[in-house]
């Protein structure tokens, strides 16, 4: 019996089902073909042409940055890593994509919360960024120097009580993180979080941030799945029943801090001064501009301070100190520069260290070699399309550059770009340094450049000279140092022994 005769003998329902299946297959085939065809000229893994699940699968390994490096080595500077996603190892700054939507905390009443670092809509970005941008400029940032000194005194006291006197091994990475968070807590709320005082993450905030990023990181690679699985009322009800969303704990902390601050302001308990904290300024800005600044803006700004304002600085600090200890000749070179500068002791003034060339080179190299954010910064190709590095990208294509990949471009940073070498920032003339500075993606680029970068540099350049001039430090079992890429670069296993330098010890006795 031939196939036609067999088909004719089947009941009508079977015919309809067969046509339905054939139709579905045809639609899927058409969709896959169209998806592949649009960017067929861009090299990359075959599976990535059809689904974002390919790059999404990298994230749970916590090694997505290394996988992407390998992909670029194999396919070149321009690589297709998703149906509509192209990765560059030398990206250009263009408008943002839905990547940042996945990093917004979700509330059932208000939906996803916009913040400066996760907002894609240009009108909203302008609305919530323009008025606070002056708070983060160099001039205003330097008014926080006394607050940094206050936290410096705290970390000095804790290190000497717990470690220099006892010679116990210190989890140096953790204590540097504590310092970064307590500085931002002081700047934002006029009080430390208490990490340095307690010597631990007593309220679980650091753990909550790690959980938030681990949850969000896979979704950054597929915003469509994020909307289905997380950013809707039904998903929110389900996840709250199964496992509370980490971002809600952070939002609750922020909401409570705002309530307490507003109560103090209404009572007149917070006198105006040159050291008015960020939260007070946020609240006053919204109060003075109710027609242009939404009521949720202080929450968004404060959320950014808590999430992005501390972890990123802590990452650069750990990277800098760890590499100084692993490469002791660079530590000695930095110490020589600091001693020759005749700095104030024990805490050098920012004006004394701000422009020291080798210190600046060390900060730049730490930010380059280990950026705090390690998944691609994504942008959307504007109307009309663009041609980049000889490849035409049609309108609507999502492009991105991972800071970890871009910052290791050997054509820009040299064949030793994988390694710590601060001297690269001091080679050549001033135009060479400007080229290097413009080539790293650590703090973003263009309109999306990190607002708090000057705050971070202030913290780092105040802390590092104090540590280098005051203590002899020795890394313990450097092989234990490891990183986890969950969009934020989490580091752990940086242990050290520290003791006061003999001349510092003698000076204190005198």
Short mmCIF file of C-alpha atoms in Angstrom, two decimals:
data_model
loop_
_atom_site.label_atom_id
_atom_site.label_comp_id
_atom_site.label_asym_id
_atom_site.label_seq_id
_atom_site.Cartn_x
_atom_site.Cartn_y
_atom_site.Cartn_z
CA UNK A 1 0.00 0.00 0.00
CA UNK A 2 1.52 3.34 -1.04
CA UNK A 3 1.68 6.37 1.27
CA UNK A 4 -1.07 8.27 -0.58
CA UNK A 5 -3.54 5.42 -0.14
CA UNK A 6 -2.60 5.12 3.54
CA UNK A 7 -3.12 8.85 4.02
CA UNK A 8 -6.56 8.72 2.36
CA UNK A 9 -7.70 5.95 4.70
CA UNK A 10 -6.84 7.94 7.85
CA UNK A 11 -9.73 9.71 9.63
CA UNK A 12 -10.25 13.46 9.16
CA UNK A 13 -8.98 14.23 12.68
CA UNK A 14 -5.69 12.55 11.84
CA UNK A 15 -5.45 14.67 8.69
CA UNK A 16 -6.02 17.83 10.70
CA UNK A 17 -3.46 16.80 13.31
CA UNK A 18 -0.95 16.03 10.58
CA UNK A 19 -1.45 19.42 8.95
CA UNK A 20 -1.16 21.07 12.37
CA UNK A 21 2.15 19.34 13.08
CA UNK A 22 3.40 20.19 9.60
CA UNK A 23 2.39 23.81 10.10
CA UNK A 24 4.16 24.03 13.44
CA UNK A 25 7.30 22.47 11.98
CA UNK A 26 7.17 24.90 9.06
CA UNK A 27 6.78 27.92 11.36
CA UNK A 28 9.67 26.76 13.55
CA UNK A 29 11.84 26.08 10.51
CA UNK A 30 11.01 29.51 9.06
CA UNK A 31 11.76 31.23 12.38
CA UNK A 32 15.07 29.42 12.83
CA UNK A 33 16.10 30.13 9.24
CA UNK A 34 15.22 33.81 9.55
CA UNK A 35 17.02 34.01 12.90
CA UNK A 36 20.15 32.43 11.48
CA UNK A 37 20.01 34.41 8.22
CA UNK A 38 20.00 37.87 9.80
CA UNK A 39 23.53 37.61 11.20
CA UNK A 40 24.79 34.72 9.06
CA UNK A 41 27.92 36.70 8.12
CA UNK A 42 29.11 36.90 11.75
CA UNK A 43 31.27 33.92 12.80
CA UNK A 44 30.52 32.03 15.99
CA UNK A 45 29.36 28.73 17.49
CA UNK A 46 26.60 27.18 15.35
CA UNK A 47 24.19 26.64 18.26
CA UNK A 48 24.45 30.29 19.28
CA UNK A 49 22.79 31.25 16.00
CA UNK A 50 19.48 29.81 17.21
CA UNK A 51 19.25 30.20 20.98
CA UNK A 52 20.44 32.32 23.90
CA UNK A 53 20.49 29.17 26.00
CA UNK A 54 23.99 28.56 24.66
CA UNK A 55 25.51 31.62 26.32
CA UNK A 56 23.13 31.29 29.24
CA UNK A 57 24.68 27.88 29.96
CA UNK A 58 28.07 29.54 30.49
CA UNK A 59 26.94 31.55 33.51
CA UNK A 60 26.28 28.75 36.05
CA UNK A 61 29.87 27.58 35.52
CA UNK A 62 31.02 30.95 37.02
CA UNK A 63 33.63 30.93 34.22
CA UNK A 64 31.70 32.74 31.50
CA UNK A 65 34.51 35.28 31.04
CA UNK A 66 37.04 32.52 30.32
CA UNK A 67 34.67 30.75 27.93
CA UNK A 68 34.07 34.00 26.06
CA UNK A 69 37.82 34.59 25.85
CA UNK A 70 38.22 31.16 24.24
CA UNK A 71 35.36 31.86 21.82
CA UNK A 72 37.04 35.09 20.71
CA UNK A 73 40.39 33.33 20.29
CA UNK A 74 38.70 30.81 18.01
CA UNK A 75 36.40 33.08 15.98
CA UNK A 76 38.04 36.50 16.14
CA UNK A 77 37.20 40.01 17.33
CA UNK A 78 33.56 39.85 16.24
CA UNK A 79 31.61 36.80 17.37
CA UNK A 80 27.96 35.81 17.31
CA UNK A 81 27.04 34.38 20.73
CA UNK A 82 23.24 34.53 20.44
CA UNK A 83 20.52 34.73 17.78
CA UNK A 84 20.65 38.53 17.96
CA UNK A 85 23.76 39.00 20.10
CA UNK A 86 27.24 39.89 18.88
CA UNK A 87 30.28 40.12 21.16
CA UNK A 88 33.25 42.35 20.46
CA UNK A 89 36.67 42.23 22.02
CA UNK A 90 37.03 45.91 21.07
CA UNK A 91 33.48 47.32 21.45
CA UNK A 92 32.08 50.76 20.77
CA UNK A 93 29.70 52.61 23.08
CA UNK A 94 26.18 52.46 21.66
CA UNK A 95 22.68 52.45 23.25
CA UNK A 96 21.83 49.82 25.83
CA UNK A 97 19.87 46.60 25.58
CA UNK A 98 17.47 44.61 27.76
CA UNK A 99 20.49 43.13 29.60
CA UNK A 100 20.09 45.68 32.40
CA UNK A 101 16.35 45.04 32.81
CA UNK A 102 17.24 41.68 34.36
CA UNK A 103 19.25 43.45 37.08
CA UNK A 104 16.27 45.45 38.32
CA UNK A 105 14.74 44.27 41.59
CA UNK A 106 11.06 43.41 41.17
CA UNK A 107 8.24 44.55 43.43
CA UNK A 108 4.66 43.41 42.96
CA UNK A 109 3.26 46.90 43.44
CA UNK A 110 5.70 48.87 41.34
CA UNK A 111 7.18 46.34 38.94
CA UNK A 112 10.90 46.37 38.16
CA UNK A 113 12.79 49.18 39.89
CA UNK A 114 14.92 51.40 37.68
CA UNK A 115 18.37 52.41 38.89
CA UNK A 116 21.22 54.29 37.28
CA UNK A 117 23.21 51.12 36.52
CA UNK A 118 20.30 49.04 35.17
CA UNK A 119 18.05 51.47 33.30
CA UNK A 120 17.86 51.20 29.50
CA UNK A 121 15.31 53.92 28.71
CA UNK A 122 17.16 57.15 27.91
CA UNK A 123 14.42 59.50 29.25
CA UNK A 124 14.40 57.67 32.59
CA UNK A 125 18.20 57.60 32.69
CA UNK A 126 18.29 61.35 32.14
CA UNK A 127 15.57 61.83 34.75
CA UNK A 128 17.32 59.92 37.54
CA UNK A 129 20.95 60.61 36.63
CA UNK A 130 21.19 64.28 35.66
CA UNK A 131 20.48 65.77 39.07
CA UNK A 132 22.68 63.38 41.04
CA UNK A 133 25.65 63.42 38.66
CA UNK A 134 27.15 66.54 40.32
CA UNK A 135 27.15 64.69 43.65
CA UNK A 136 29.73 62.30 42.21
CA UNK A 137 32.07 64.76 40.51
CA UNK A 138 35.66 65.12 41.69
CA UNK A 139 35.03 68.32 43.63
CA UNK A 140 32.14 66.94 45.66
CA UNK A 141 33.77 63.54 46.11
CA UNK A 142 36.75 65.06 47.91
CA UNK A 143 34.44 66.50 50.60
CA UNK A 144 34.05 62.92 51.83
CA UNK A 145 37.74 62.59 52.73
CA UNK A 146 37.15 62.95 56.51
CA UNK A 147 34.60 60.12 56.36
CA UNK A 148 37.13 57.85 54.65
CA UNK A 149 39.68 58.72 57.35
CA UNK A 150 37.13 57.71 59.99
CA UNK A 151 36.80 54.26 58.44
CA UNK A 152 40.57 54.04 57.97
CA UNK A 153 40.98 54.48 61.71
CA UNK A 154 38.48 51.69 62.26
CA UNK A 155 40.22 49.17 59.98
CA UNK A 156 43.60 50.09 61.51
CA UNK A 157 42.30 49.43 65.02
CA UNK A 158 40.66 46.14 64.04
CA UNK A 159 43.71 44.85 62.14
CA UNK A 160 46.03 45.64 65.02
CA UNK A 161 43.71 44.19 67.66
CA UNK A 162 43.00 40.97 65.81
CA UNK A 163 46.00 40.27 63.58
CA UNK A 164 49.20 42.30 63.86
CA UNK A 165 49.48 41.65 67.59
CA UNK A 166 48.62 37.95 67.31
CA UNK A 167 50.14 37.06 63.92
CA UNK A 168 46.93 35.26 63.04
CA UNK A 169 46.21 34.77 59.35
CA UNK A 170 43.76 37.38 58.08
CA UNK A 171 41.19 36.87 55.34
CA UNK A 172 42.51 39.98 53.65
CA UNK A 173 40.01 39.91 50.83
CA UNK A 174 37.11 39.88 53.25
CA UNK A 175 38.47 42.75 55.35
CA UNK A 176 39.06 44.88 52.27
CA UNK A 177 35.45 44.19 51.32
CA UNK A 178 34.35 45.22 54.81
CA UNK A 179 36.28 48.47 54.41
CA UNK A 180 34.69 49.27 51.03
CA UNK A 181 31.19 48.63 52.36
CA UNK A 182 31.68 50.58 55.57
CA UNK A 183 33.02 53.58 53.64
CA UNK A 184 29.98 53.56 51.37
CA UNK A 185 27.70 53.07 54.38
CA UNK A 186 29.23 56.14 56.01
CA UNK A 187 28.90 58.19 52.83
CA UNK A 188 25.34 57.05 52.17
CA UNK A 189 23.79 56.80 55.65
CA UNK A 190 26.26 58.67 57.93
CA UNK A 191 26.97 55.41 59.71
CA UNK A 192 28.99 52.31 59.04
CA UNK A 193 27.26 49.05 58.24
CA UNK A 194 29.31 47.56 61.07
CA UNK A 195 31.31 44.98 59.11
CA UNK A 196 34.65 46.24 60.44
CA UNK A 197 33.38 46.58 64.00
CA UNK A 198 31.97 43.05 64.07
CA UNK A 199 34.55 41.46 61.80
CA UNK A 200 31.81 39.58 59.97
CA UNK A 201 28.73 39.89 57.77
CA UNK A 202 26.49 40.04 60.82
CA UNK A 203 23.22 40.97 59.08
CA UNK A 204 23.81 38.85 55.98
CA UNK A 205 23.89 41.77 53.56
CA UNK A 206 26.99 40.62 51.68
CA UNK A 207 25.55 37.14 51.31
CA UNK A 208 22.28 38.62 50.06
CA UNK A 209 24.08 40.58 47.35
CA UNK A 210 25.89 37.42 46.22
CA UNK A 211 22.55 35.56 46.09
CA UNK A 212 20.97 38.41 44.11
CA UNK A 213 23.73 38.35 41.52
CA UNK A 214 23.79 34.56 41.28
CA UNK A 215 20.04 34.63 40.63
CA UNK A 216 20.19 37.49 38.14
CA UNK A 217 23.33 36.55 36.21
CA UNK A 218 21.87 33.68 34.10
CA UNK A 219 18.82 35.80 33.29
CA UNK A 220 21.00 38.60 31.90
CA UNK A 221 21.68 36.33 28.95
CA UNK A 222 17.98 35.88 28.17
CA UNK A 223 15.76 38.83 29.18
CA UNK A 224 12.79 37.05 27.57
CA UNK A 225 13.08 34.18 30.05
CA UNK A 226 13.60 36.71 32.84
CA UNK A 227 10.21 38.28 32.09
CA UNK A 228 8.56 34.86 32.07
CA UNK A 229 10.31 33.33 35.08
CA UNK A 230 10.79 36.33 37.39
CA UNK A 231 9.39 39.72 36.39
CA UNK A 232 5.64 39.16 36.62
CA UNK A 233 3.06 38.81 39.38
CA UNK A 234 2.55 35.04 39.09
CA UNK A 235 6.28 34.33 39.13
CA UNK A 236 6.72 36.69 42.07
CA UNK A 237 4.02 34.89 44.08
CA UNK A 238 5.61 31.54 43.30
CA UNK A 239 9.16 32.56 44.20
CA UNK A 240 8.09 34.28 47.40
CA UNK A 241 6.42 31.04 48.45
CA UNK A 242 9.40 28.89 47.49
CA UNK A 243 12.36 31.17 48.18
CA UNK A 244 12.23 34.92 48.87
CA UNK A 245 13.91 37.03 46.22
CA UNK A 246 17.29 38.34 47.47
CA UNK A 247 16.62 41.81 46.07
CA UNK A 248 13.62 42.22 48.39
CA UNK A 249 15.86 41.93 51.45
CA UNK A 250 18.07 44.70 50.08
CA UNK A 251 15.05 46.84 49.18
CA UNK A 252 13.65 46.35 52.68
CA UNK A 253 16.94 47.57 54.16
CA UNK A 254 16.92 50.60 51.86
CA UNK A 255 13.26 51.39 52.58
CA UNK A 256 13.87 51.29 56.33
CA UNK A 257 16.93 53.53 56.00
CA UNK A 258 14.90 56.06 53.99
CA UNK A 259 12.08 56.07 56.55
CA UNK A 260 14.51 56.64 59.40
CA UNK A 261 16.33 59.39 57.52
CA UNK A 262 13.09 61.19 56.66
CA UNK A 263 12.02 61.08 60.30
CA UNK A 264 15.33 62.61 61.38
CA UNK A 265 15.11 65.31 58.73
CA UNK A 266 11.57 66.20 59.78
CA UNK A 267 12.71 66.48 63.39
CA UNK A 268 15.73 68.54 62.38
CA UNK A 269 18.16 65.98 63.80
CA UNK A 270 20.50 66.09 60.80
CA UNK A 271 22.26 69.45 60.64
CA UNK A 272 23.46 70.55 57.22
CA UNK A 273 27.21 70.30 56.73
CA UNK A 274 29.79 69.81 54.05
CA UNK A 275 29.57 66.10 54.85
CA UNK A 276 25.86 65.66 54.28
CA UNK A 277 25.40 62.01 53.33
CA UNK A 278 24.15 60.77 49.97
CA UNK A 279 20.75 59.66 51.28
CA UNK A 280 19.99 63.10 52.74
CA UNK A 281 20.94 64.67 49.42
CA UNK A 282 18.81 62.16 47.50
CA UNK A 283 15.76 62.86 49.66
CA UNK A 284 16.21 66.63 49.42
CA UNK A 285 16.64 66.49 45.63
CA UNK A 286 13.37 64.61 45.21
CA UNK A 287 11.60 66.91 47.67
CA UNK A 288 12.82 70.01 45.83
CA UNK A 289 11.94 68.62 42.38
CA UNK A 290 8.70 66.62 42.85
CA UNK A 291 7.51 67.31 39.30
CA UNK A 292 10.64 66.03 37.58
CA UNK A 293 11.95 63.38 39.98
CA UNK A 294 9.66 60.41 40.76
CA UNK A 295 9.04 59.40 44.37
CA UNK A 296 10.88 56.11 43.83
CA UNK A 297 14.13 57.82 42.75
CA UNK A 298 15.76 57.98 46.24
CA UNK A 299 15.14 54.25 46.59
CA UNK A 300 16.72 53.59 43.19
CA UNK A 301 19.74 55.77 43.92
CA UNK A 302 20.29 54.22 47.33
CA UNK A 303 19.88 50.69 45.93
CA UNK A 304 22.67 51.51 43.46
CA UNK A 305 24.92 52.71 46.28
CA UNK A 306 24.37 49.50 48.24
CA UNK A 307 24.74 47.09 45.31
CA UNK A 308 27.19 48.67 42.90
CA UNK A 309 28.90 51.24 45.07
CA UNK A 310 30.77 48.86 47.35
CA UNK A 311 31.33 45.49 45.70
CA UNK A 312 33.00 47.03 42.67
CA UNK A 313 35.47 49.02 44.78
CA UNK A 314 36.19 45.98 46.94
CA UNK A 315 37.07 43.96 43.85
CA UNK A 316 39.63 46.50 42.65
CA UNK A 317 41.11 46.80 46.17
CA UNK A 318 41.55 43.04 46.52
CA UNK A 319 43.05 42.74 43.05
CA UNK A 320 45.52 45.53 43.75
CA UNK A 321 46.72 44.30 47.14
CA UNK A 322 46.84 40.64 46.06
CA UNK A 323 49.00 41.39 43.02
CA UNK A 324 51.31 43.69 44.98
CA UNK A 325 52.01 40.79 47.33
CA UNK A 326 52.36 38.21 44.56
CA UNK A 327 54.70 40.52 42.60
CA UNK A 328 56.83 41.98 45.44
CA UNK A 329 59.00 44.08 43.11
CA UNK A 330 55.93 46.17 42.31
CA UNK A 331 55.15 46.48 46.02
CA UNK A 332 58.66 47.77 46.65
CA UNK A 333 58.42 50.17 43.74
CA UNK A 334 55.17 51.59 45.10
CA UNK A 335 56.58 51.82 48.62
CA UNK A 336 59.62 53.70 47.34
CA UNK A 337 57.37 56.22 45.59
CA UNK A 338 55.20 56.70 48.68
CA UNK A 339 58.19 57.16 50.99
CA UNK A 340 59.82 59.63 48.63
CA UNK A 341 56.63 61.70 48.58
CA UNK A 342 56.98 62.50 52.30
CA UNK A 343 53.31 61.83 53.00
CA UNK A 344 51.32 62.60 56.11
CA UNK A 345 51.12 59.64 58.50
CA UNK A 346 49.36 57.41 59.26
CA UNK A 347 46.68 58.45 56.75
CA UNK A 348 48.05 60.40 53.77
CA UNK A 349 45.98 63.29 52.48
CA UNK A 350 44.25 62.69 49.17
CA UNK A 351 45.92 65.78 47.71
CA UNK A 352 49.29 64.14 48.46
CA UNK A 353 48.58 60.84 46.72
CA UNK A 354 46.09 61.75 44.00
CA UNK A 355 48.68 62.30 41.26
CA UNK A 356 51.45 59.87 42.24
CA UNK A 357 52.29 58.13 38.94
CA UNK A 358 53.08 54.59 40.10
CA UNK A 359 50.17 54.49 42.55
CA UNK A 360 47.89 55.61 39.74
CA UNK A 361 49.38 52.96 37.45
CA UNK A 362 48.68 50.27 40.07
CA UNK A 363 45.06 51.39 40.42
CA UNK A 364 44.59 51.43 36.65
CA UNK A 365 46.19 48.00 36.27
CA UNK A 366 44.01 46.50 39.02
CA UNK A 367 40.88 47.91 37.39
CA UNK A 368 42.04 46.55 34.03
CA UNK A 369 43.13 43.06 34.97
CA UNK A 370 40.17 42.26 37.20
CA UNK A 371 37.12 44.41 36.39
CA UNK A 372 34.27 44.16 38.92
CA UNK A 373 31.77 43.25 36.18
CA UNK A 374 32.53 40.30 33.95
CA UNK A 375 29.62 39.72 31.57
CA UNK A 376 29.24 41.80 28.39
CA UNK A 377 28.00 45.37 28.64
CA UNK A 378 25.28 45.20 26.00
CA UNK A 379 24.08 47.90 23.61
CA UNK A 380 21.54 48.05 20.77
CA UNK A 381 22.47 49.04 17.21
CA UNK A 382 20.57 52.23 16.33
CA UNK A 383 18.32 52.88 13.36
CA UNK A 384 20.07 52.41 10.05
CA UNK A 385 22.59 49.89 11.34
CA UNK A 386 26.33 50.36 11.75
CA UNK A 387 29.55 48.90 10.43
CA UNK A 388 32.08 48.00 13.11
CA UNK A 389 35.45 46.39 12.47
CA UNK A 390 34.36 45.66 8.90
CA UNK A 391 31.13 43.88 9.90
CA UNK A 392 27.71 45.34 9.13
CA UNK A 393 25.20 45.02 11.97
CA UNK A 394 21.55 45.70 11.17
CA UNK A 395 19.34 47.89 13.33
CA UNK A 396 18.25 46.24 16.56
CA UNK A 397 21.24 43.90 16.85
CA UNK A 398 22.49 43.60 20.41
CA UNK A 399 26.24 44.05 20.76
CA UNK A 400 28.34 43.76 23.88
CA UNK A 401 31.84 43.78 25.18
CA UNK A 402 32.91 41.91 28.30
CA UNK A 403 35.27 44.13 30.31
CA UNK A 404 37.36 41.07 31.10
CA UNK A 405 37.84 40.36 27.38
CA UNK A 406 38.21 43.95 26.20
CA UNK A 407 40.73 44.78 28.93
CA UNK A 408 42.96 41.95 27.71
CA UNK A 409 43.16 43.02 24.09
CA UNK A 410 46.78 42.36 23.16
CA UNK A 411 46.75 44.85 20.29
CA UNK A 412 46.10 47.59 22.84
CA UNK A 413 47.72 46.40 26.06
CA UNK A 414 50.55 44.27 24.72
CA UNK A 415 51.33 40.58 24.52
CA UNK A 416 51.52 40.38 28.31
CA UNK A 417 47.97 41.71 28.72
CA UNK A 418 47.03 38.65 30.79
CA UNK A 419 49.50 39.61 33.49
CA UNK A 420 49.94 42.24 36.18
CA UNK A 421 52.36 44.93 35.02
CA UNK A 422 51.58 48.48 36.20
CA UNK A 423 54.50 49.84 34.18
CA UNK A 424 52.44 49.59 30.98
CA UNK A 425 50.58 52.74 32.12
CA UNK A 426 53.82 54.72 32.38
CA UNK A 427 55.26 53.82 28.98
CA UNK A 428 55.04 56.31 26.14
CA UNK A 429 53.69 59.84 26.27
CA UNK A 430 50.46 61.24 27.70
CA UNK A 431 48.52 60.34 24.55
CA UNK A 432 49.48 56.69 25.03
CA UNK A 433 48.10 56.73 28.56
CA UNK A 434 44.89 58.40 27.37
CA UNK A 435 44.54 55.68 24.76
CA UNK A 436 44.86 52.95 27.40
CA UNK A 437 42.43 54.72 29.72
CA UNK A 438 39.92 55.01 26.88
CA UNK A 439 40.32 51.34 26.00
CA UNK A 440 39.33 49.69 29.28
CA UNK A 441 35.66 48.97 29.83
CA UNK A 442 35.86 48.52 33.60
CA UNK A 443 33.69 51.52 34.44
CA UNK A 444 31.60 51.49 31.29
CA UNK A 445 31.72 54.12 28.58
CA UNK A 446 29.87 57.11 27.19
CA UNK A 447 26.61 58.03 28.89
CA UNK A 448 26.76 54.78 30.85
CA UNK A 449 30.09 55.47 32.51
CA UNK A 450 30.05 54.67 36.22
CA UNK A 451 28.96 57.66 38.29
CA UNK A 452 30.82 56.52 41.39
CA UNK A 453 34.24 55.95 39.83
CA UNK A 454 35.72 59.04 41.53
CA UNK A 455 34.40 57.86 44.90
CA UNK A 456 36.03 54.48 44.35
CA UNK A 457 39.37 55.98 43.35
CA UNK A 458 39.29 58.21 46.45
CA UNK A 459 38.77 55.16 48.69
CA UNK A 460 41.50 53.14 47.01
CA UNK A 461 44.10 55.91 46.94
CA UNK A 462 43.47 56.63 50.62
CA UNK A 463 43.64 52.98 51.72
CA UNK A 464 46.53 51.56 49.70
CA UNK A 465 49.23 54.06 50.79
CA UNK A 466 48.21 53.53 54.43
CA UNK A 467 48.52 49.74 54.12
CA UNK A 468 51.79 49.80 52.18
CA UNK A 469 53.51 52.30 54.47
CA UNK A 470 52.24 50.81 57.74
CA UNK A 471 52.43 47.04 57.32
CA UNK A 472 54.60 44.27 56.00
CA UNK A 473 52.20 41.85 54.33
CA UNK A 474 52.73 38.33 53.03
CA UNK A 475 50.22 36.37 50.99
CA UNK A 476 49.44 32.91 52.38
CA UNK A 477 48.88 30.09 49.88
CA UNK A 478 48.13 32.20 46.82
CA UNK A 479 46.69 29.17 45.02
CA UNK A 480 43.61 29.42 47.25
CA UNK A 481 42.66 32.71 45.62
CA UNK A 482 39.70 32.10 43.31
CA UNK A 483 37.06 34.07 41.48
CA UNK A 484 33.40 33.56 40.70
CA UNK A 485 31.80 35.31 37.75
CA UNK A 486 28.15 35.99 38.56
CA UNK A 487 28.17 39.25 36.59
CA UNK A 488 29.89 40.75 39.63
CA UNK A 489 33.36 39.26 40.06
CA UNK A 490 33.34 37.67 43.50
CA UNK A 491 36.76 36.80 44.90
CA UNK A 492 37.65 34.61 47.84
CA UNK A 493 40.64 32.82 49.34
CA UNK A 494 42.96 35.83 49.69
CA UNK A 495 44.71 35.16 53.00
CA UNK A 496 47.71 37.03 54.39
CA UNK A 497 49.85 37.64 57.42
CA UNK A 498 50.49 41.24 58.40
CA UNK A 499 52.67 42.97 60.92
CA UNK A 500 53.71 46.54 61.56
CA UNK A 501 56.82 47.57 59.71
CA UNK A 502 59.79 47.95 62.11
CA UNK A 503 60.16 51.68 61.48
CA UNK A 504 56.45 52.22 62.12
CA UNK A 505 56.65 50.18 65.30
CA UNK A 506 59.66 52.20 66.46
CA UNK A 507 57.96 55.49 65.64
CA UNK A 508 54.94 54.53 67.73
CA UNK A 509 57.23 53.73 70.68
CA UNK A 510 59.02 57.06 70.36
#
